[in-house]
Structure formats: C-alpha cells, structure tokens
XYZ file of N, CA and C in Angstrom:
783
model
N -50.503 55.174 144.471
C -51.515 55.360 143.821
C -52.227 54.230 143.515
N -53.396 53.865 143.877
C -54.277 52.772 143.440
C -54.709 52.855 142.018
N -54.556 51.638 141.225
C -54.901 51.581 139.743
C -56.250 50.946 139.661
N -56.954 51.502 138.688
C -58.428 50.932 138.533
C -58.314 49.715 137.717
N -59.206 48.764 138.274
C -59.358 47.402 137.589
C -59.656 47.442 136.240
N -58.926 46.940 135.125
C -59.545 46.942 133.785
C -60.636 46.233 133.547
N -61.643 46.814 132.797
C -62.978 46.089 132.444
C -62.595 45.211 131.201
N -63.199 44.026 131.388
C -63.118 42.957 130.491
C -64.151 43.366 129.301
N -63.848 43.304 127.887
C -64.754 43.670 127.126
C -65.976 42.706 126.856
N -67.143 43.209 126.622
C -68.290 42.460 126.709
C -68.607 41.997 125.282
N -69.259 40.894 125.201
C -69.435 40.508 123.843
C -71.035 40.312 123.846
N -71.544 41.274 122.799
C -73.069 41.350 123.168
C -73.862 40.244 122.122
N -74.140 39.200 122.599
C -74.775 38.123 122.074
C -76.085 38.450 121.091
N -76.848 39.320 121.605
C -77.979 39.668 120.770
C -77.317 40.421 119.578
N -76.600 41.320 119.685
C -76.169 42.020 118.331
C -75.663 41.117 117.291
N -75.025 39.945 117.744
C -74.584 39.029 116.923
C -75.627 37.924 116.340
N -76.551 37.944 117.052
C -77.789 36.914 116.704
C -78.500 37.933 115.658
N -78.516 39.296 115.829
C -79.548 40.068 114.833
C -78.483 40.153 113.570
N -77.146 40.518 113.603
C -76.338 40.267 112.469
C -76.363 38.830 111.628
N -76.470 37.753 112.412
C -76.649 36.586 111.744
C -77.950 36.308 111.119
N -78.900 36.863 111.912
C -80.277 36.560 111.340
C -80.365 37.397 109.924
N -80.071 38.597 110.276
C -79.860 39.655 108.703
C -79.183 38.966 107.727
N -78.217 38.496 107.974
C -77.264 37.745 106.878
C -78.339 36.541 106.318
N -78.963 35.834 107.171
C -79.516 34.573 106.800
C -80.913 35.147 105.897
N -81.473 36.342 106.141
C -82.557 36.839 105.532
C -82.169 37.305 104.260
N -81.098 37.960 104.114
C -80.653 38.513 102.751
C -80.086 37.292 101.970
N -79.751 36.300 102.425
C -79.399 35.230 101.737
C -80.491 34.494 101.046
N -81.567 34.311 101.967
C -82.828 33.524 101.485
C -83.546 34.320 100.554
N -83.412 35.878 100.611
C -84.249 36.747 99.934
C -83.550 36.705 98.381
N -82.045 36.505 98.354
C -81.398 36.728 97.105
C -81.702 35.376 96.292
N -81.957 34.097 97.294
C -82.085 32.951 96.647
C -83.501 32.969 95.853
N -84.602 33.506 96.647
C -85.671 33.635 96.151
C -86.067 34.536 95.018
N -85.297 35.654 94.759
C -84.980 36.468 93.710
C -84.597 35.708 92.841
N -83.170 35.035 92.685
C -82.632 34.300 91.745
C -83.511 33.083 91.278
N -84.376 32.268 92.075
C -85.263 31.487 91.721
C -86.277 32.141 90.965
N -87.064 33.319 91.423
C -88.214 33.827 90.669
C -87.721 34.313 89.055
N -86.255 34.751 88.979
C -85.978 35.401 87.708
C -85.768 34.072 86.865
N -84.926 32.796 87.446
C -85.237 31.786 86.540
C -86.294 31.271 86.255
N -87.413 31.420 86.890
C -88.703 30.711 86.492
C -89.081 31.391 85.629
N -89.035 32.755 85.578
C -89.758 33.417 84.748
C -88.847 33.292 83.326
N -87.612 33.397 83.625
C -87.042 33.130 82.175
C -87.337 31.602 81.533
N -87.634 30.699 82.314
C -88.016 29.299 81.846
C -89.258 29.303 81.277
N -90.050 30.118 81.727
C -91.396 30.302 81.283
C -91.591 30.797 79.964
N -90.819 31.964 79.712
C -90.629 32.875 78.624
C -90.018 31.995 77.595
N -89.046 31.392 77.753
C -88.102 30.335 77.002
C -89.058 29.264 76.349
N -89.747 28.674 77.500
C -90.691 27.553 77.234
C -91.948 27.721 76.060
N -92.415 29.071 76.702
C -93.518 29.683 75.415
C -93.009 30.106 74.208
N -91.613 30.420 74.126
C -91.015 30.933 72.771
C -90.975 29.480 72.093
N -90.393 28.368 72.895
C -89.969 27.358 72.272
C -91.031 26.214 71.623
N -92.355 26.515 72.215
C -93.425 25.875 71.807
C -94.529 26.605 71.303
N -94.537 26.944 70.081
C -95.842 27.717 69.412
C -96.982 27.010 69.640
N -97.937 27.898 69.925
C -99.246 27.341 70.517
C -100.114 27.167 69.689
N -101.403 26.654 69.825
C -102.476 26.294 68.975
C -102.938 27.671 68.559
N -103.385 27.632 67.042
C -103.574 29.178 66.347
C -102.359 29.598 65.793
N -101.247 29.346 66.145
C -100.077 29.760 65.179
C -100.083 28.909 63.890
N -99.539 29.454 63.014
C -99.327 28.806 61.736
C -98.103 28.849 60.749
N -96.884 28.081 61.334
C -95.822 28.258 60.751
C -95.541 27.130 59.791
N -95.090 27.653 58.539
C -94.516 26.928 57.569
C -93.080 26.505 57.460
N -92.898 25.659 56.837
C -91.320 24.941 56.587
C -91.112 25.308 55.114
N -90.523 26.430 54.761
C -90.124 26.969 53.608
C -89.081 26.191 53.226
N -88.939 25.693 52.000
C -87.896 25.153 51.131
C -87.837 25.873 49.907
N -86.662 26.270 49.627
C -86.454 27.095 48.575
C -85.216 26.962 48.009
N -84.700 27.138 46.670
C -83.235 27.274 46.313
C -82.702 28.456 46.509
N -81.576 28.569 46.373
C -80.782 29.926 46.367
C -81.215 30.749 45.138
N -81.565 30.326 44.133
C -81.849 30.727 42.671
C -83.319 31.112 42.623
N -84.213 31.014 43.574
C -85.686 31.166 43.461
C -85.799 32.424 42.697
N -86.786 32.384 41.747
C -87.289 33.437 40.964
C -88.095 34.296 41.881
N -87.607 35.570 42.005
C -88.337 36.564 43.017
C -89.223 37.617 42.040
N -90.228 38.081 42.732
C -91.078 39.208 42.220
C -90.045 40.421 41.805
N -90.439 41.428 40.943
C -89.803 42.253 40.464
C -89.526 43.444 41.735
N -88.249 43.806 41.954
C -88.119 44.895 42.878
C -88.318 44.383 44.446
N -88.229 42.806 44.579
C -88.586 42.433 45.925
C -87.656 41.205 46.070
N -87.448 40.547 47.050
C -86.950 39.361 47.469
C -87.932 38.136 47.977
N -89.078 38.493 47.708
C -89.970 37.620 47.835
C -90.198 36.710 46.398
N -90.287 35.446 46.753
C -90.494 34.481 45.720
C -91.773 34.865 44.838
N -91.600 34.698 43.403
C -92.537 35.013 42.830
C -93.955 34.223 42.786
N -93.349 32.694 43.121
C -94.692 31.524 43.006
C -94.136 30.947 44.431
N -95.094 30.994 45.270
C -95.140 30.415 46.597
C -96.394 29.036 46.583
N -95.718 27.948 46.462
C -96.745 26.514 46.439
C -96.645 26.352 47.937
N -97.992 26.217 48.600
C -98.353 25.770 49.726
C -98.709 24.561 49.738
N -98.415 23.661 50.454
C -98.853 22.099 50.673
C -99.294 21.943 52.018
N -100.623 21.627 52.381
C -101.140 21.199 53.667
C -101.646 19.739 53.592
N -100.491 19.077 54.692
C -100.719 17.552 54.299
C -100.507 16.940 55.871
N -101.148 15.542 55.827
C -101.231 14.838 56.806
C -100.312 13.569 56.912
N -99.284 13.167 57.733
C -98.335 12.297 57.218
C -99.211 10.719 57.231
N -100.545 10.862 57.682
C -101.127 9.685 57.962
C -102.332 9.616 56.853
N -102.538 10.631 55.981
C -103.474 10.888 55.126
C -102.764 9.909 53.707
N -103.920 8.941 53.200
C -103.531 8.053 52.257
C -103.388 8.775 50.917
N -104.254 9.908 50.970
C -104.322 10.858 49.623
C -103.261 11.508 49.522
N -102.601 12.031 50.840
C -101.265 13.043 50.658
C -100.387 11.891 50.257
N -100.296 10.611 50.745
C -99.292 9.592 50.217
C -99.236 9.460 48.828
N -100.620 9.256 48.348
C -100.668 9.345 46.871
C -100.263 10.460 46.017
N -100.411 11.624 46.638
C -99.914 12.854 46.018
C -98.617 13.157 46.203
N -97.686 12.629 47.115
C -96.403 12.530 47.320
C -95.786 11.640 45.997
N -96.444 10.392 45.860
C -95.921 9.490 45.020
C -96.038 10.057 43.460
N -96.937 10.908 43.478
C -97.478 11.410 42.028
C -96.704 12.531 41.718
N -96.768 13.447 42.716
C -96.389 14.860 42.319
C -94.881 15.237 43.115
N -94.633 14.357 44.076
C -93.367 14.806 44.684
C -92.102 14.941 44.029
N -91.793 14.131 43.008
C -90.471 14.518 42.121
C -90.660 15.993 41.270
N -92.047 16.042 41.042
C -92.214 17.324 40.149
C -92.091 18.668 41.132
N -92.635 18.492 42.413
C -92.350 19.298 43.285
C -91.079 19.689 43.556
N -90.029 18.745 43.803
C -88.597 18.929 44.181
C -88.000 19.650 42.744
N -88.430 19.205 41.550
C -87.848 19.981 40.471
C -88.237 21.384 40.196
N -89.718 21.640 40.611
C -90.021 23.060 40.630
C -89.085 23.954 41.695
N -88.906 23.224 43.086
C -87.923 23.858 43.977
C -86.549 23.784 43.605
N -85.885 22.855 42.886
C -84.552 22.938 42.745
C -84.254 24.013 41.381
N -85.527 24.178 40.605
C -85.042 24.813 39.520
C -85.351 26.540 39.712
N -85.894 26.480 40.827
C -85.766 28.182 41.403
C -87.312 28.718 41.120
N -88.168 27.652 40.446
C -89.627 28.274 39.987
C -90.518 28.372 41.199
N -90.216 27.633 42.241
C -91.419 27.886 43.466
C -90.398 27.957 44.694
N -91.042 28.492 45.598
C -90.640 28.276 47.056
C -91.752 27.408 47.401
N -91.588 26.344 48.243
C -92.554 25.629 48.808
C -92.716 25.860 50.380
N -94.106 26.026 50.761
C -94.243 26.003 51.973
C -95.199 24.835 52.434
N -94.418 24.093 53.393
C -95.073 22.878 53.845
C -95.787 23.235 55.244
N -97.079 22.686 55.335
C -97.821 22.935 56.570
C -98.118 21.515 56.883
N -97.683 20.887 57.924
C -97.719 19.455 58.185
C -98.969 19.675 59.510
N -100.156 19.380 59.016
C -101.160 19.128 60.035
C -101.331 17.920 60.428
N -102.296 17.900 61.666
C -102.391 16.746 62.202
C -104.095 16.605 62.473
N -104.614 15.821 61.579
C -106.163 15.936 61.511
C -106.841 14.241 61.830
N -105.703 13.419 61.783
C -106.051 12.040 61.894
C -105.512 11.178 63.137
N -105.413 11.954 64.037
C -104.834 11.207 65.278
C -105.678 10.027 65.619
N -106.938 10.196 65.481
C -107.880 8.982 66.027
C -107.476 7.755 65.183
N -107.249 7.983 63.845
C -107.032 6.848 63.064
C -105.596 6.262 63.265
N -104.707 6.940 63.900
C -103.403 6.573 64.197
C -102.806 6.622 65.616
N -103.540 6.621 66.531
C -102.904 6.806 67.742
C -102.166 7.871 67.885
N -102.450 8.863 67.426
C -101.376 9.934 67.675
C -100.274 10.276 66.621
N -100.363 9.493 65.719
C -99.298 9.515 64.772
C -98.962 10.756 64.131
N -100.187 11.035 63.636
C -100.299 12.604 62.876
C -99.618 13.557 63.563
N -99.938 13.698 64.673
C -99.279 14.904 65.682
C -97.578 14.515 65.837
N -97.514 13.220 66.313
C -95.957 12.879 66.427
C -95.187 12.998 65.227
N -95.790 12.637 63.933
C -94.974 12.715 62.696
C -94.933 14.181 62.252
N -95.868 15.149 62.285
C -95.773 16.454 62.176
C -94.882 17.202 63.107
N -94.760 16.876 64.370
C -94.173 17.486 65.217
C -92.652 17.154 64.850
N -92.378 16.038 64.374
C -90.951 15.703 64.322
C -90.348 16.262 62.960
N -91.273 16.632 61.966
C -90.743 17.023 60.867
C -90.608 18.583 61.018
N -91.312 19.214 61.797
C -90.960 20.678 62.443
C -89.457 20.640 62.974
N -89.206 19.702 63.827
C -88.129 19.530 64.562
C -86.964 19.411 63.592
N -87.016 18.396 62.658
C -85.976 18.175 61.665
C -85.649 19.402 61.007
N -86.755 20.052 60.311
C -86.636 21.472 59.349
C -85.866 22.440 60.150
N -86.166 22.449 61.601
C -85.555 23.471 62.328
C -83.889 23.357 62.214
N -83.642 22.046 62.290
C -82.096 21.774 61.981
C -81.414 22.061 60.528
N -82.565 21.533 59.587
C -82.061 21.426 58.146
C -83.034 21.215 57.282
N -83.404 22.265 56.287
C -84.436 22.033 55.457
C -84.520 20.862 54.433
N -83.118 20.738 54.037
C -82.586 19.562 53.033
C -82.986 18.194 53.658
N -82.662 18.241 54.960
C -82.929 16.845 55.855
C -84.449 16.774 55.839
N -85.161 17.936 56.007
C -86.402 17.836 55.948
C -87.143 17.148 54.685
N -86.688 17.692 53.699
C -86.887 16.983 52.429
C -86.816 15.491 52.430
N -85.600 15.110 52.804
C -85.332 13.621 52.830
C -86.282 12.949 53.947
N -86.560 13.573 55.067
C -87.493 12.909 55.932
C -88.833 12.722 55.606
N -89.394 13.852 55.004
C -90.637 14.142 54.236
C -90.899 12.795 53.413
N -90.093 12.749 52.543
C -89.911 11.749 51.669
C -90.188 10.213 52.244
N -89.293 9.956 53.159
C -89.006 8.581 53.832
C -90.211 8.457 54.778
N -90.925 9.387 55.307
C -92.033 8.849 56.153
C -93.246 8.704 54.899
N -93.314 9.321 54.013
C -94.496 8.773 53.128
C -94.147 7.519 52.459
N -92.811 7.000 52.300
C -92.476 5.952 51.828
C -92.539 4.731 52.860
N -92.596 5.169 54.111
C -93.018 4.081 55.083
C -94.383 4.269 55.609
N -95.349 5.000 54.817
C -96.781 5.302 55.752
C -97.413 4.267 56.065
N -97.738 4.291 57.486
C -98.745 3.154 58.009
C -100.083 3.197 57.267
N -100.888 2.051 57.174
C -102.260 2.101 56.721
C -103.017 2.941 57.642
N -103.811 3.655 57.392
C -104.745 4.506 58.392
C -105.541 3.620 59.025
N -105.721 3.674 60.498
C -106.422 2.985 61.080
C -105.983 1.518 61.445
N -104.893 1.293 60.880
C -104.467 -0.081 60.954
C -103.214 -0.104 61.690
N -101.875 0.709 61.227
C -100.777 0.538 61.848
C -100.086 -0.578 61.397
N -98.898 -1.001 62.095
C -98.362 -0.265 63.253
C -97.996 0.990 63.086
N -97.999 1.962 64.154
C -97.715 3.407 64.095
C -96.517 3.632 64.654
N -95.581 4.367 63.919
C -94.234 4.770 64.599
C -94.231 5.493 65.621
N -93.306 5.160 66.591
C -93.325 5.943 67.947
C -92.029 7.087 67.782
N -91.776 7.547 68.732
C -90.883 8.594 68.758
C -89.782 8.239 68.516
N -89.366 7.003 68.966
C -88.044 6.512 69.022
C -87.593 6.191 67.314
N -88.706 5.755 66.766
C -88.632 5.487 65.169
C -88.553 6.875 64.406
N -89.290 7.638 64.852
C -89.224 9.039 64.039
C -87.977 9.666 64.299
N -87.382 9.502 65.610
C -85.897 10.042 65.693
C -84.945 9.183 64.959
N -84.921 7.962 64.725
C -84.099 7.246 64.036
C -84.329 7.468 62.381
N -85.486 7.853 61.878
C -85.613 8.432 60.550
C -85.039 9.462 60.304
N -85.191 10.727 61.015
C -84.389 11.820 61.296
C -83.041 11.624 61.309
N -82.306 10.793 62.079
C -80.848 10.241 62.003
C -80.591 9.977 60.445
N -81.386 9.004 59.966
C -80.931 8.561 58.714
C -81.137 9.796 57.675
N -82.070 10.939 57.870
C -82.120 11.914 56.965
C -80.974 12.893 57.147
N -80.069 12.690 58.252
C -79.049 13.537 58.313
C -78.780 14.425 59.453
N -79.781 14.152 60.448
C -79.780 15.223 61.733
C -79.791 14.640 62.982
N -79.016 15.071 63.869
C -79.046 14.551 65.374
C -79.115 15.836 66.014
N -78.474 16.138 66.956
C -78.242 17.269 67.720
C -79.387 17.448 68.704
N -79.901 18.598 68.364
C -81.281 18.946 69.724
C -82.575 18.314 69.042
N -82.543 17.474 67.786
C -83.842 17.177 67.110
C -84.360 16.076 68.136
N -83.580 14.946 68.578
C -84.173 13.969 69.390
C -85.078 14.717 70.720
N -84.440 15.757 71.268
C -84.908 16.148 72.186
C -86.267 17.196 71.861
N -86.261 17.758 70.892
C -87.214 18.458 70.205
C -88.405 17.574 70.273
N -88.337 16.449 69.383
C -89.254 15.483 69.201
C -89.792 14.773 70.289
N -89.080 14.476 71.337
C -89.581 13.944 72.650
C -90.249 14.855 73.626
N -89.870 16.124 73.256
C -90.435 17.211 74.045
C -91.969 17.784 73.373
N -92.141 17.170 72.239
C -93.452 17.603 71.486
C -93.251 19.304 71.358
N -92.299 19.765 70.884
C -92.431 21.235 70.793
C -93.290 21.878 69.919
N -93.611 21.179 68.917
C -94.894 21.467 67.896
C -96.001 21.043 68.099
N -96.203 20.367 68.919
C -97.566 19.369 69.045
C -98.788 20.213 69.227
N -98.642 21.240 70.013
C -99.810 22.250 70.285
C -99.969 22.857 68.744
N -99.178 23.086 68.212
C -99.264 24.399 66.865
C -99.945 23.148 65.862
N -99.297 21.910 65.621
C -99.906 20.994 64.453
C -101.263 20.744 64.731
N -101.715 20.608 66.111
C -102.990 20.305 66.301
C -104.037 21.238 65.822
N -103.645 22.376 65.896
C -104.516 23.550 65.610
C -104.229 24.188 64.229
N -103.418 23.317 63.495
C -102.787 23.996 62.372
C -103.977 24.123 60.967
N -104.492 23.166 61.187
C -105.633 22.986 60.227
C -106.675 24.288 60.218
N -106.938 24.372 61.308
C -108.150 25.296 61.679
C -107.524 26.678 61.308
N -106.178 26.990 61.835
C -105.561 28.560 61.876
C -105.444 28.538 60.241
N -105.214 27.449 59.390
C -104.899 27.815 58.089
C -106.169 27.594 57.336
N -107.443 27.389 57.800
C -108.700 27.152 57.133
C -108.476 25.986 56.110
N -108.040 24.866 56.618
C -107.755 23.751 55.787
C -108.781 22.470 56.211
N -109.644 22.160 55.420
C -110.824 21.145 55.853
C -110.439 19.586 55.449
N -109.439 19.598 54.369
C -109.238 18.344 54.224
C -107.711 18.171 53.668
N -106.769 17.227 53.489
C -105.652 17.250 53.056
C -105.543 15.947 51.930
N -104.711 16.148 50.884
C -103.494 17.387 50.475
C -104.506 18.694 50.257
N -104.220 19.777 50.783
C -104.637 21.189 50.158
C -103.629 21.819 49.543
N -103.673 22.232 48.167
C -102.619 22.923 47.497
C -103.076 24.275 47.115
N -102.113 25.251 47.522
C -102.388 26.734 47.234
C -101.136 27.239 46.452
N -101.386 28.120 45.665
C -100.378 28.777 44.708
C -100.671 30.330 45.239
N -99.526 30.784 45.510
C -99.811 32.053 46.073
C -101.241 32.646 46.747
N -101.385 31.756 47.576
C -102.649 31.829 48.598
C -104.118 31.431 47.990
N -103.993 31.015 46.798
C -105.141 30.649 46.095
C -105.295 29.248 45.927
N -106.406 28.395 46.219
C -106.827 27.051 46.389
C -106.349 26.561 44.867
N -105.665 25.578 44.738
C -105.312 24.888 43.432
C -105.497 23.525 43.313
N -106.353 23.005 42.422
C -106.538 21.350 42.295
C -105.715 20.928 41.237
N -104.713 20.371 41.447
C -103.417 19.743 40.465
C -104.272 18.463 39.902
N -104.376 18.380 38.459
C -104.805 17.251 37.775
C -103.586 16.349 37.391
N -102.616 16.961 37.008
C -101.380 16.399 36.476
C -99.973 16.974 36.771
N -99.074 16.170 36.924
C -97.778 17.129 37.224
C -97.386 18.044 35.811
N -97.689 17.786 34.983
C -97.388 18.504 33.767
C -98.323 19.753 34.006
N -99.518 19.748 34.197
C -100.386 20.760 34.440
C -99.955 21.640 35.539
N -99.416 21.188 36.678
C -98.878 22.118 37.759
C -97.469 22.721 37.341
N -96.957 22.274 36.507
C -96.060 22.914 35.928
C -96.147 24.194 35.150
N -97.192 24.036 34.117
C -97.774 24.900 33.260
C -98.405 26.098 34.307
N -98.873 25.757 35.021
C -99.592 26.430 36.008
C -98.580 27.661 36.637
N -97.487 26.878 36.857
C -96.416 27.657 37.649
C -95.854 28.684 36.657
N -95.480 28.053 35.376
C -94.789 28.845 34.428
C -95.596 30.097 33.938
N -96.902 30.126 34.252
C -97.826 31.206 33.773
C -97.630 32.494 34.844
N -96.856 31.995 35.813
C -96.641 33.126 36.778
C -95.188 33.394 36.544
N -94.158 32.673 36.543
C -93.098 33.145 36.671
C -92.133 33.040 35.364
N -92.780 32.709 34.245
C -92.436 32.475 32.746
C -91.761 31.155 32.552
N -91.330 30.982 31.553
C -90.683 29.677 31.165
C -89.407 29.367 31.984
N -89.044 28.373 32.456
C -88.023 27.871 32.954
C -87.150 26.824 32.391
N -85.993 26.987 32.010
C -85.472 26.006 30.835
C -85.364 24.643 31.711
N -84.872 24.519 32.969
C -84.817 23.401 33.735
C -86.140 22.539 33.671
N -87.296 23.074 33.371
C -88.566 22.321 33.317
C -88.758 22.065 31.912
N -88.131 22.060 30.829
C -88.543 21.799 29.605
C -88.845 20.651 29.165
N -88.057 19.579 30.153
C -88.395 18.145 29.711
C -89.362 17.699 30.363
N -90.347 18.648 31.230
C -91.681 18.148 31.593
C -91.330 17.527 32.838
N -92.549 17.014 33.330
C -92.637 16.307 34.735
C -91.786 15.027 34.879
N -90.997 14.825 35.990
C -90.408 13.646 35.883
C -91.417 12.451 36.180
N -90.763 11.211 36.386
C -91.585 10.210 36.577
C -92.033 10.152 38.153
N -93.194 9.629 38.205
C -93.772 9.529 39.822
C -92.772 8.520 40.536
N -93.019 8.736 41.894
C -91.976 7.803 42.957
C -92.732 6.238 42.703
N -91.641 5.432 42.909
C -92.033 3.992 42.981
C -93.040 3.753 44.295
N -93.645 2.539 43.968
C -94.685 2.402 45.083
C -93.897 1.874 46.368
N -93.992 2.280 47.354
C -93.374 2.001 48.546
C -93.519 0.628 49.051
N -92.584 -0.063 49.515
C -92.587 -1.419 50.194
C -93.579 -1.237 51.531
N -94.584 -1.972 51.432
C -95.705 -2.026 52.417
C -94.956 -2.176 53.760
N -95.346 -1.449 54.859
C -94.893 -1.666 56.178
C -95.120 -3.108 56.675
N -94.146 -3.811 57.263
C -94.391 -5.048 57.864
C -95.101 -4.935 59.408
N -95.804 -5.858 59.546
C -96.461 -6.035 60.860
C -95.301 -6.745 61.771
N -95.367 -6.358 62.998
C -94.340 -6.839 63.957
C -94.933 -8.352 64.152
N -93.934 -9.259 64.552
C -94.316 -10.663 64.664
C -95.197 -10.873 65.709
N -96.198 -11.629 65.616
C -96.840 -12.166 66.817
C -96.234 -12.638 68.139
N -96.455 -12.108 69.288
C -95.876 -12.596 70.446
C -96.101 -14.247 70.819
C-alpha cells in the first residue's frame, strides 16, 4: 500500500509581519502615552513649583511662643513688611528697626510676614528680582536662615543705580553662609519665584517700599519704641520688651567696587 507523501509545514510570512507590526505599534503607543503622561506631570509640577504673577506669598517668621488670638491659633499681631533689597529706604529701615523687629518676633509679640517685592530692577540690572527670588528660596529651606540671609543682603546692599550688583552665584554663596544649601542653588538659578516677585507689589497694592502694615492696616513707624508701643496695644504688655528697643544695626561696610581691568 502506497503511503502519502508528508506535507512540509508552511510558514506564513505575512502573518509574522502583521504580528511584528502590531507589536511595534503597541510599543510606540506605549512610548507616546508614557511621554504624554510625563509631559503633563512636568507641566503640573513646574506650574506648582513656580508661583505666577498675581500670587502673593509671604515669608512668615514667628516664634513657637507667638501670642495668639483668644480661641484661635492665629497670631494676635501680624507685622507685614514689604521690601525691595535694592531700596535705600529699606536698607535704612532695616538698620534702624531690624533689631526691634527681631526682638518682637523672638518675644512672641508678633508674627512677621515678609513680602520681598521687586520694583527697582531697572536701577539694578535685575538685582531686585534675583535677590527677592533667592530670599524665597532660602525661606523654603529654613526661615531662620532667611533671617540671616535678609540681614546679610542689607548689610551688603549695593548702591542703587551704581552697583556692582550681585549675581546668582554671589546670592548662592550668601545663602550658604546663612546655613542652607540643598535645593536652594537650583531654586535660585531656576528663578522659581521670579514671576511672583515681579508682580508682588501690584498684587499686594504696594506703591512704595518699605510699606509696613499691622494686621492689614498701613502703619508709619516713627521710632522703634513707638512700634513696640503700638504692638503692645494689641497684645498687651510683653515682659521681654520692658527694656525698650535695642540699638540700631551698625553702619554696614560699603561694598567695594571690583578692580579696574
């Protein structure tokens, strides 16, 4: 009896191509989906990371024993300070009132809200914005470091319209001396708060610096002792303030111009 010849199995090249093309399409679709998700996440994180013009974030500095309103955790007296690091009047205010404000904070008499605005960029090659941005970056890391950074920038304040004006590398070095590193240099170089500080004066309805407000009301301080008296009208007598206002800060050493080339 004759046997039938065996048929050799056939390999369907077209089916294999279809499977391969399908796998490629699935892979490309997955890559596109992952990329789109990453892009959306980046946009969201970037938007959250960079407050925009019109936002008004303060740097709150308060001691753990701050006096609070009855039945509340909110400070009874909030001292709001609107400053530009290039503003000569702000520098004079820091010299005269800085030690008193520090004493008010440390005694628990006030919570201080600092708003570092930039209104003098044209007189300082953008220094107002750079310095204000850096201050917010430092405050994000450590509010006590911000206090040191704040005082250091005024002690080294360049003359308005004259300079030389510190660049980001110098601001990063001052931040390091104030006690913070970590993400602070990246925050400063990326200008995380630059858009916000450029619009901060308008957002807070401030037309000049320094502007001082107590519980939201404009206040024109005449002397450090008068400021203490005004705060004690709100919070009552604070024993730590009985000695009166401390001495003003000493005159800072004028910044030295770089040597001529």
